[in-house]
Coordinates of C-alpha atoms and ligand atoms in Angstrom, one line a residue:
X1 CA 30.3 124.7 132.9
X2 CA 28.8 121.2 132.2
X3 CA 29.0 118.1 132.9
X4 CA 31.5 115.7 131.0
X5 CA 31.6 112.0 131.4
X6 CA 35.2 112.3 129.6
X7 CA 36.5 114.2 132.7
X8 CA 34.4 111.7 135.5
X9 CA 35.9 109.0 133.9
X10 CA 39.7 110.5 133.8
X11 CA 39.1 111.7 137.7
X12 CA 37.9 108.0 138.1
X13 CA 41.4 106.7 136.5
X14 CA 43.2 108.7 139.0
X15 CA 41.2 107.1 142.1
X16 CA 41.2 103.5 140.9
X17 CA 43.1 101.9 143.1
X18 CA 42.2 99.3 145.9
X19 CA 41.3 101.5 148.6
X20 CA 39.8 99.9 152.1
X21 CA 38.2 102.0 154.6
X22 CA 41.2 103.6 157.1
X23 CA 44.1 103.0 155.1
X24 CA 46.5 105.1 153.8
X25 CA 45.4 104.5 150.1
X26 CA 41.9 105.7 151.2
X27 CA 43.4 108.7 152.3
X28 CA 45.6 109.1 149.6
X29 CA 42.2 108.9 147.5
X30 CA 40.8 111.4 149.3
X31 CA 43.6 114.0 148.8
X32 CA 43.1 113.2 145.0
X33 CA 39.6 114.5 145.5
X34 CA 40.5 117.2 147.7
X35 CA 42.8 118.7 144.7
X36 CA 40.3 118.1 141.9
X37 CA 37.6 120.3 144.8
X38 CA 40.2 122.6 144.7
X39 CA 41.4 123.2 141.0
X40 CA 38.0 123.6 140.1
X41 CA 38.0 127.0 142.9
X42 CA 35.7 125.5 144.9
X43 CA 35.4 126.3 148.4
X44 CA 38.4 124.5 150.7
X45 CA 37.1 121.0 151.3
X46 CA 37.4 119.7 154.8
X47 CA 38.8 116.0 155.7
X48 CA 36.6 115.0 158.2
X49 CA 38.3 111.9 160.4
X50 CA 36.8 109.1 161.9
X51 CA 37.6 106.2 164.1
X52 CA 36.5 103.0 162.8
X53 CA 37.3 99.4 164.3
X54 CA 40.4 98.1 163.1
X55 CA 42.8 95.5 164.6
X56 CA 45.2 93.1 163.1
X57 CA 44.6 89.2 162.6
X58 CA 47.7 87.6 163.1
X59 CA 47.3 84.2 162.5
X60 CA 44.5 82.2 160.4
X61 CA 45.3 78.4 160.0
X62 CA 42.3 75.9 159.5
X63 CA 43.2 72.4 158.4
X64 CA 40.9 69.2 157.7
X65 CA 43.0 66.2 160.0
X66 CA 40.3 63.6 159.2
X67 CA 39.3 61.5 156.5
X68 CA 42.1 63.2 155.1
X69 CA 45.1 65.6 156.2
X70 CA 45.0 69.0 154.1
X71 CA 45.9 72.7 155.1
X72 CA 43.4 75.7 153.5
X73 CA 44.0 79.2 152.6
X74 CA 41.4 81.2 155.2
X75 CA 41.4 84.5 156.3
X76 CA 40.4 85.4 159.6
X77 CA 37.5 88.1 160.5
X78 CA 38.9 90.7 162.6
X79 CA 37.0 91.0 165.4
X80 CA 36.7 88.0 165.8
X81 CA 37.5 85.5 169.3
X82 CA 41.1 84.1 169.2
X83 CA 41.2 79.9 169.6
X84 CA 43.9 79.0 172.4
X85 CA 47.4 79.9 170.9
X86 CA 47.7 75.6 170.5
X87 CA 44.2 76.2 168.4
X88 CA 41.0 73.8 168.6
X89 CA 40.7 70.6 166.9
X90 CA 36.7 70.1 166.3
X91 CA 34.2 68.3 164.1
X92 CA 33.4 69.5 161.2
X93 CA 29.6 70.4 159.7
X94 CA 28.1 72.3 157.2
X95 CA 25.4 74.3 158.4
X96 CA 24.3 75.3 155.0
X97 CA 22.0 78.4 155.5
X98 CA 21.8 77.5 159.5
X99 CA 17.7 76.3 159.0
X100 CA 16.3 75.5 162.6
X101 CA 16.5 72.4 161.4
X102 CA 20.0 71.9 161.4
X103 CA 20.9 73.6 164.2
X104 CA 21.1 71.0 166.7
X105 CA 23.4 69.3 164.3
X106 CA 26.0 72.1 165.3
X107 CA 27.2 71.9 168.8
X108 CA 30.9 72.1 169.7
X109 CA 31.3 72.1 165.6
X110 CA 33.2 74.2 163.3
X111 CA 30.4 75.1 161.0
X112 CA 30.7 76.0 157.1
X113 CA 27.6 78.2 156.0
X114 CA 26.1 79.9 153.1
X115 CA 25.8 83.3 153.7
X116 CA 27.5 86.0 156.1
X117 CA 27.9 86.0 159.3
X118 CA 25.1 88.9 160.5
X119 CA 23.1 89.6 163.5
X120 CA 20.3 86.6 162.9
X121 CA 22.9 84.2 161.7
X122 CA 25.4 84.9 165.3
X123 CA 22.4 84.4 167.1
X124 CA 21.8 81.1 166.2
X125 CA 25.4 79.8 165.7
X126 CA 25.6 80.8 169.8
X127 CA 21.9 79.3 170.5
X128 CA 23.1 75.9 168.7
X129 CA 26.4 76.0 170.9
X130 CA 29.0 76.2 167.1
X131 CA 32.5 76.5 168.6
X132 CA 33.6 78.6 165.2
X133 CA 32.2 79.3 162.0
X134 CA 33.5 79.4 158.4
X135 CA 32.3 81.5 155.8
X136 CA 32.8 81.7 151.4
X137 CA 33.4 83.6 148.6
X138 CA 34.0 83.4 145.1
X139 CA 33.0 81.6 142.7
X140 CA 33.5 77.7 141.6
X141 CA 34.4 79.2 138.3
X142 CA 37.9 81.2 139.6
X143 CA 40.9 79.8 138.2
X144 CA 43.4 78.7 141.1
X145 CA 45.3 82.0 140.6
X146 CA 42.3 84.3 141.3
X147 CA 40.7 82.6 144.2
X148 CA 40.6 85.5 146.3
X149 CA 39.5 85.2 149.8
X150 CA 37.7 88.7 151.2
X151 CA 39.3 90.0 154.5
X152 CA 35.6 90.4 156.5
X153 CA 35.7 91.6 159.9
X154 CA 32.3 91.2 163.0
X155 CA 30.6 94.2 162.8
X156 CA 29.5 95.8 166.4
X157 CA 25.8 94.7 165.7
X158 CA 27.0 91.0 165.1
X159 CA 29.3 91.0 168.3
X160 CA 26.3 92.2 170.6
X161 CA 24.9 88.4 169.8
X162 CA 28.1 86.9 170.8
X163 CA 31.5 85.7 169.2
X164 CA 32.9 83.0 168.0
X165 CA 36.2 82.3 166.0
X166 CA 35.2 82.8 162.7
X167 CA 36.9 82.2 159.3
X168 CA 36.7 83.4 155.2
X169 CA 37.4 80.8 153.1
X170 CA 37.2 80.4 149.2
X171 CA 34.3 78.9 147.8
X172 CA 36.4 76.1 145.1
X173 CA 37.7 75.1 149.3
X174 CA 34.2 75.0 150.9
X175 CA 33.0 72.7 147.9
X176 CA 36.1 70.4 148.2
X177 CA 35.4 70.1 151.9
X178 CA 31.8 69.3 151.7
X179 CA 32.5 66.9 148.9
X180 CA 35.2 65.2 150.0
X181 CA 33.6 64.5 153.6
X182 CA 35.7 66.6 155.8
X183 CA 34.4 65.3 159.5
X184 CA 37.8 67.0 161.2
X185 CA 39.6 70.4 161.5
X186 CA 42.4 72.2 163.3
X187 CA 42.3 75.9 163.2
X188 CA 44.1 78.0 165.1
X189 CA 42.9 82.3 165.0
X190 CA 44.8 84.9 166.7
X191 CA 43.7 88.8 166.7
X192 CA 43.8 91.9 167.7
X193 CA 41.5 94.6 168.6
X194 CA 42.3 98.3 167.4
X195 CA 41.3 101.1 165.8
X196 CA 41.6 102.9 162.3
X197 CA 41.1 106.1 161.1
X198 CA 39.0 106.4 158.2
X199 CA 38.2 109.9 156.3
X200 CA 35.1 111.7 154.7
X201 CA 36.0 114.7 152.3
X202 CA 33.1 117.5 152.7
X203 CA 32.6 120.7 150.4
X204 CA 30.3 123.2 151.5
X205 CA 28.3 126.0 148.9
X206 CA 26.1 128.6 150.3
X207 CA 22.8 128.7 149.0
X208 CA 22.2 132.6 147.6
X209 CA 18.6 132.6 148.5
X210 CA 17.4 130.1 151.2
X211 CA 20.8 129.2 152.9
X212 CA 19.0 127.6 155.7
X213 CA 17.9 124.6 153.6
X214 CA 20.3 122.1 153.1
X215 CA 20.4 119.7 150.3
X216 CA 23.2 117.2 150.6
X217 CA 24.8 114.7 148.1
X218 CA 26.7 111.4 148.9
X219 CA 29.0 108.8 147.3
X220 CA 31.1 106.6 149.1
X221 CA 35.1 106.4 147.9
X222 CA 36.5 103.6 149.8
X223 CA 36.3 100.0 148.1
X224 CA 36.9 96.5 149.7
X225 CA 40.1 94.3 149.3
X226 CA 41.2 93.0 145.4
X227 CA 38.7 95.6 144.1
X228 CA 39.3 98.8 142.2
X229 CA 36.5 99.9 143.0
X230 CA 35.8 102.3 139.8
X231 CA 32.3 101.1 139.5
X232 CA 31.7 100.5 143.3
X233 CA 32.2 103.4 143.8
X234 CA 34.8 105.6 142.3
X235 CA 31.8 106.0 139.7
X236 CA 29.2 107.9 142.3
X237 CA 32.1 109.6 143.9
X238 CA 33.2 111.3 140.3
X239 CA 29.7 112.0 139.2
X240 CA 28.8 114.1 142.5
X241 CA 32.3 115.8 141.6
X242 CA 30.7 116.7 138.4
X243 CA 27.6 117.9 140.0
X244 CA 29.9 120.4 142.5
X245 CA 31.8 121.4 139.0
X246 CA 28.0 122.4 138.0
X247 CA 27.2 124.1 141.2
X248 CA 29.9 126.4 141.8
X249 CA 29.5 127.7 137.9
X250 CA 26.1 127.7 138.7
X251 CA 25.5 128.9 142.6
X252 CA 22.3 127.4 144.7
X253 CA 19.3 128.7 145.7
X254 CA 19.8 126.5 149.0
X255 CA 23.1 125.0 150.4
X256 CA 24.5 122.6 149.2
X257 CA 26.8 120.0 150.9
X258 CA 28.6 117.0 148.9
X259 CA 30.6 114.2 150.9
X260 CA 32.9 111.3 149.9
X261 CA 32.4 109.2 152.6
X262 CA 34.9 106.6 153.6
X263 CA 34.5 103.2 155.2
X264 CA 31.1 102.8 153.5
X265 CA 32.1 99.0 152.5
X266 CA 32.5 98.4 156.7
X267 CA 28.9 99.6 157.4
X268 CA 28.1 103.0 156.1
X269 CA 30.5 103.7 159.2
X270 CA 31.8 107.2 157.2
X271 CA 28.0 108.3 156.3
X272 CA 27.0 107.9 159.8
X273 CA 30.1 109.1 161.6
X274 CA 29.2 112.4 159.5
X275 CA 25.6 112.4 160.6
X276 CA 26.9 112.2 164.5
X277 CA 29.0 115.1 163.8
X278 CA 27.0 117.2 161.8
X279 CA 23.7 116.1 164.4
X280 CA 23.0 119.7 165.0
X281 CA 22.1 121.1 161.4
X282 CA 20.5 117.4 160.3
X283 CA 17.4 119.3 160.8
X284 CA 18.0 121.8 158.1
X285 CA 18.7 119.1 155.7
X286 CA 15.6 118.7 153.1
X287 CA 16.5 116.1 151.0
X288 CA 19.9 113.8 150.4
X289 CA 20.8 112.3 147.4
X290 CA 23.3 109.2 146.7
X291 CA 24.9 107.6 144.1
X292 CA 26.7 104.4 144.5
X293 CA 27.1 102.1 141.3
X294 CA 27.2 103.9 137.8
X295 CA 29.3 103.7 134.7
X296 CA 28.3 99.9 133.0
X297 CA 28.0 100.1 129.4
X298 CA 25.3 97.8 129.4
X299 CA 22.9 98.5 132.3
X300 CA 19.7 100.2 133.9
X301 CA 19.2 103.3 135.5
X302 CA 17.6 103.2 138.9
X303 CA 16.7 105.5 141.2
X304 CA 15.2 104.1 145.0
X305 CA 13.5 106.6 147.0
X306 CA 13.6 106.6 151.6
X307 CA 10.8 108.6 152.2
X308 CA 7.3 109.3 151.8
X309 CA 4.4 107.8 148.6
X310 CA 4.1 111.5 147.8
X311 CA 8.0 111.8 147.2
X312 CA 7.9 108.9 145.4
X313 CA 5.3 109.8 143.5
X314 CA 6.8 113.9 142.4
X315 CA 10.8 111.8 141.7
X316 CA 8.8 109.6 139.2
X317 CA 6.5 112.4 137.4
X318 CA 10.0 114.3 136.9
X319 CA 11.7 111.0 135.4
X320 CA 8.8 110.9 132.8
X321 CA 9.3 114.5 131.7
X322 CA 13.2 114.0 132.1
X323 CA 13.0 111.1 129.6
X324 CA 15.0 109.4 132.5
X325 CA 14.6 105.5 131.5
X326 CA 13.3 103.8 134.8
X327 CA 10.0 102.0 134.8
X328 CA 9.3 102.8 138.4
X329 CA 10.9 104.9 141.8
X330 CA 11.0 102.6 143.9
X331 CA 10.6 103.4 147.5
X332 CA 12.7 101.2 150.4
X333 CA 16.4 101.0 152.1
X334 CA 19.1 101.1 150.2
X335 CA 22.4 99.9 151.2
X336 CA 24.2 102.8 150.8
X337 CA 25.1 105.8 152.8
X338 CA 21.5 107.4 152.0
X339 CA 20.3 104.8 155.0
X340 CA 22.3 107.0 157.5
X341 CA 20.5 110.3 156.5
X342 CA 16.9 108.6 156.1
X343 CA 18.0 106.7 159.6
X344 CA 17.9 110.5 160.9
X345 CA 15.0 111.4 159.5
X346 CA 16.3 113.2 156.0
X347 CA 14.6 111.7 153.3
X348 CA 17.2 110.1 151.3
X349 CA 17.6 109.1 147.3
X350 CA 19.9 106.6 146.2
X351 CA 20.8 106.9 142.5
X352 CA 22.5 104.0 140.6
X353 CA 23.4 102.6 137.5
X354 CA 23.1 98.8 138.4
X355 CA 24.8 96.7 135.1
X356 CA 22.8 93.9 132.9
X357 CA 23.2 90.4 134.1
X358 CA 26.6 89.7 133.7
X359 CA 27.9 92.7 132.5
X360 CA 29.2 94.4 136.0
X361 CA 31.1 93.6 139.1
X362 CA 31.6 94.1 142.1
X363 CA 33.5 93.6 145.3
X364 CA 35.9 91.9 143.9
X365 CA 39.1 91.9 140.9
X366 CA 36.7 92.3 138.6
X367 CA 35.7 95.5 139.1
X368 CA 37.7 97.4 136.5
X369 CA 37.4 100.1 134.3
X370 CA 36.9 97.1 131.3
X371 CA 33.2 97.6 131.8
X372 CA 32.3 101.1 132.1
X373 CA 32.7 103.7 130.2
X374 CA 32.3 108.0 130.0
X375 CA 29.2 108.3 127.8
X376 CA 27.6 105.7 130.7
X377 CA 29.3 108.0 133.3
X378 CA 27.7 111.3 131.7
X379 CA 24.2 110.4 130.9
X380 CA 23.9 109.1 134.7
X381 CA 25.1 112.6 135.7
X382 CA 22.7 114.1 134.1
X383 CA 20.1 112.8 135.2
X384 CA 20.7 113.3 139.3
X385 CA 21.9 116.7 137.9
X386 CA 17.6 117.2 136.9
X387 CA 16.7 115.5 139.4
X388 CA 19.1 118.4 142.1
X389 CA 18.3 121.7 139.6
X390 CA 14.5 120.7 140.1
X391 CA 14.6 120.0 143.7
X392 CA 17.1 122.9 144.2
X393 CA 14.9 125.3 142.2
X394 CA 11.6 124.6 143.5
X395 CA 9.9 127.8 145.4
X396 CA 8.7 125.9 148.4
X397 CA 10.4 122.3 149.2
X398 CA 8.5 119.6 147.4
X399 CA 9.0 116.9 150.6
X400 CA 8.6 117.3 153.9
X401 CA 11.7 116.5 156.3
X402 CA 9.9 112.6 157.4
X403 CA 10.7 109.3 157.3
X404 CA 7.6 107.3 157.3
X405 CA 6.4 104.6 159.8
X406 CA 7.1 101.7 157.1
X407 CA 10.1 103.2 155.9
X408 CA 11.5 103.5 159.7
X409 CA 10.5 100.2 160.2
X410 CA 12.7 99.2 156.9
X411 CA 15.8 100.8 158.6
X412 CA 15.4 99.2 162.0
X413 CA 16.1 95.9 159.9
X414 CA 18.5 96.8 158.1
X415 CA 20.5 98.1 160.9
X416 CA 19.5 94.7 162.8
X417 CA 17.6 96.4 165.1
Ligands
ZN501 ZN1 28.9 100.8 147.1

């Protein structure tokens, strides 16, 4: 049995549908993958539930009442602090990429910014007193039918530094608003906490010779709001099904465990729900490989490595005699579910297939199968199916099981720590 970028990219047809961490169409995604684990004769897969944060938001209403009178499309964050149910009529400022400098500029304001609303930036919006915050997406190019606003909720980190009502906003909006001199708004926010449950999909093989080592592989299946996600990242999840096609033709000298993790898009929340419930074997695991983003026609292979020089160095010896076309292994953090495992001490590899300058998408409608295709599909396979044989076949584990000091350092940041 081989691998077949024709078959990835039909599987990947089948799961292209918008589906956001704990809803029923994740789910539904994840019975599509269940069947394809089990047509192939593979062991039974398990559906591994997980609560995530959910919640409604009822109401989002923000409208500019001076120089000029003008209601915009927002979306609230869930998560987020209600206003009083009449709402809050405040000044206006845009806080750009909230610079010291501009920060005592922002109290009792409803302040625009640049970026998202994380840890560092909720910190200083409460330190410079900002009664709510507005955030954008998109881009000034959208034509008025496709200017999308992205649900985005507070994540758990963010609301540890405070909370504020906070607001999503297309970007064609922000520009008007800072153009046009907006010094006023109304905006009125009503939510509701809650939960969801979101779902991994886990398929176990025994290994025939050292079952006690564990290599695992990873791809999150979940996507964000407007989005497909075929590319981000139906594409990983149907290339580790490939790998799982090759394995159970082909059986492992270690065990071998491959997840589809859901609400990666929320904060790896799927990935790390799994390593909390699987905390007792983590210490068998050797090595974890990911693969989010793959598929672009035009694009670049890359392959990012949490773990130790000596790691770095054997993954790039074996892309020269692969012929795998990456000019470097490049060690850090990626955003991806590989952070959870590293974060637990499992030296993790993210694989991806990242598309030429303006020739991929993601997180939003544009994320379609227009730009990938099942040749691009295949050859990425391949290569993390090298890259598992060698590690796989290898008499005595290549790594270690550690995380090094700068790399642990790396994931204390990224999980705003
Ligand atoms: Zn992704």
């Amino acid at each position: 049995m081989e691998i077949s970028g024709k078959r990835a990219y039909a599987l990947l047809e089948k799961i292209g549908f918008t589906r956001i961490g704990g809803t029923a169409e994740e789910l539904a995604a994840a019975k599509i993958l269940m069947d394809e684990v089990r047509a192939m004769g593979a062991p039974e897969p398990a559906l591994e539930p997980c609560e995530i944060p959910g919640g409604e938001v009822h109401e989002a209403l923000l409208r500019v009442t001076a120089p000029y009178e003008r209601e915009y499309a927002v979306r609230g964050y869930l998560g987020a602090q209600s206003t009083p149910p009449e709402g809050l009529e405040l000044d206006f400022a845009y806080g750009e990429d909230l610079a010291e400098a501009v920060l005592p500029e922002l109290r009792g304001k409803a302040v625009l910014t640049n970026g998202r609303v994380r840890s560092a930036e909720m910190e200083k919006l409460m330190r410079a007193g900002a009664a709510a915050v507005i955030t954008m997406n998109g881009s000034l190019y959208d034509a008025p039918d496709e200017r999308d606003i992205a649900d985005r909720s507070l994540r758990e980190r963010v609301l540890e530094k405070g909370n504020l009502p906070a607001f999503q906003l297309h970007v064609c909006d922000g520009f008007e608003l800072v153009r046009d001199g907006a010094c006023r708004v109304h905006m009125t926010l009503r939510t509701e906490a809650g939960t969801r449950t979101s779902h991994n999909v886990s398929v176990r093989l025994a290994g025939t010779d050292m079952p006690e080592e564990i290599i695992s592989f990873g791809a999150h299946y979940d996507s964000v709001m407007y989005s497909k996600g075929v590319y981000d990242n139906g594409s990983g999840s149907v290339i580790i099904m490939e790998l799982l096609r090759y394995f159970v033709a082909h059986p492992p000298r270690r065990t071998m465990v491959f997840n589809w993790f859901g609400s990666e898009e929320m904060g790896l929340l799927g990935s790390r729900a799994w390593t909390e419930a699987h905390a007792d074997e983590l210490e068998r695991h050797r090595v974890m490989l990911n693969v989010d983003v793959a598929g672009p026609v035009l694009g670049r292979e890359s392959l990012l490595v949490t773990g130790e020089e000596s790691l770095q160095s054997y993954l790039m010896g074996l892309a020269r005699g692969f012929g795998y076309p990456i000019s470097e292994v490049r060690r850090d953090v990626a955003s991806s579910d590989s952070s959870s495992f590293a974060d637990k001490g499992v030296p993790a590899l993210s694989f991806a297939r990242g598309g030429a300058t303006g020739a991929a998408f993601i997180h939003d409608r544009r994320d379609t199968l227009a730009f990938l295709s099942a040749d691009s599909l295949e050859r990425t396979s391949k290569y993390v199916l090298m890259y598992a044989r060698e590690l796989d076949g290898s008499a005595v584990f290549p790594a270690a099981r550690t995380i090094p000091d700068d790399m642990r350092k790396k994931l204390d940041e990224y999980f705003s720590r």
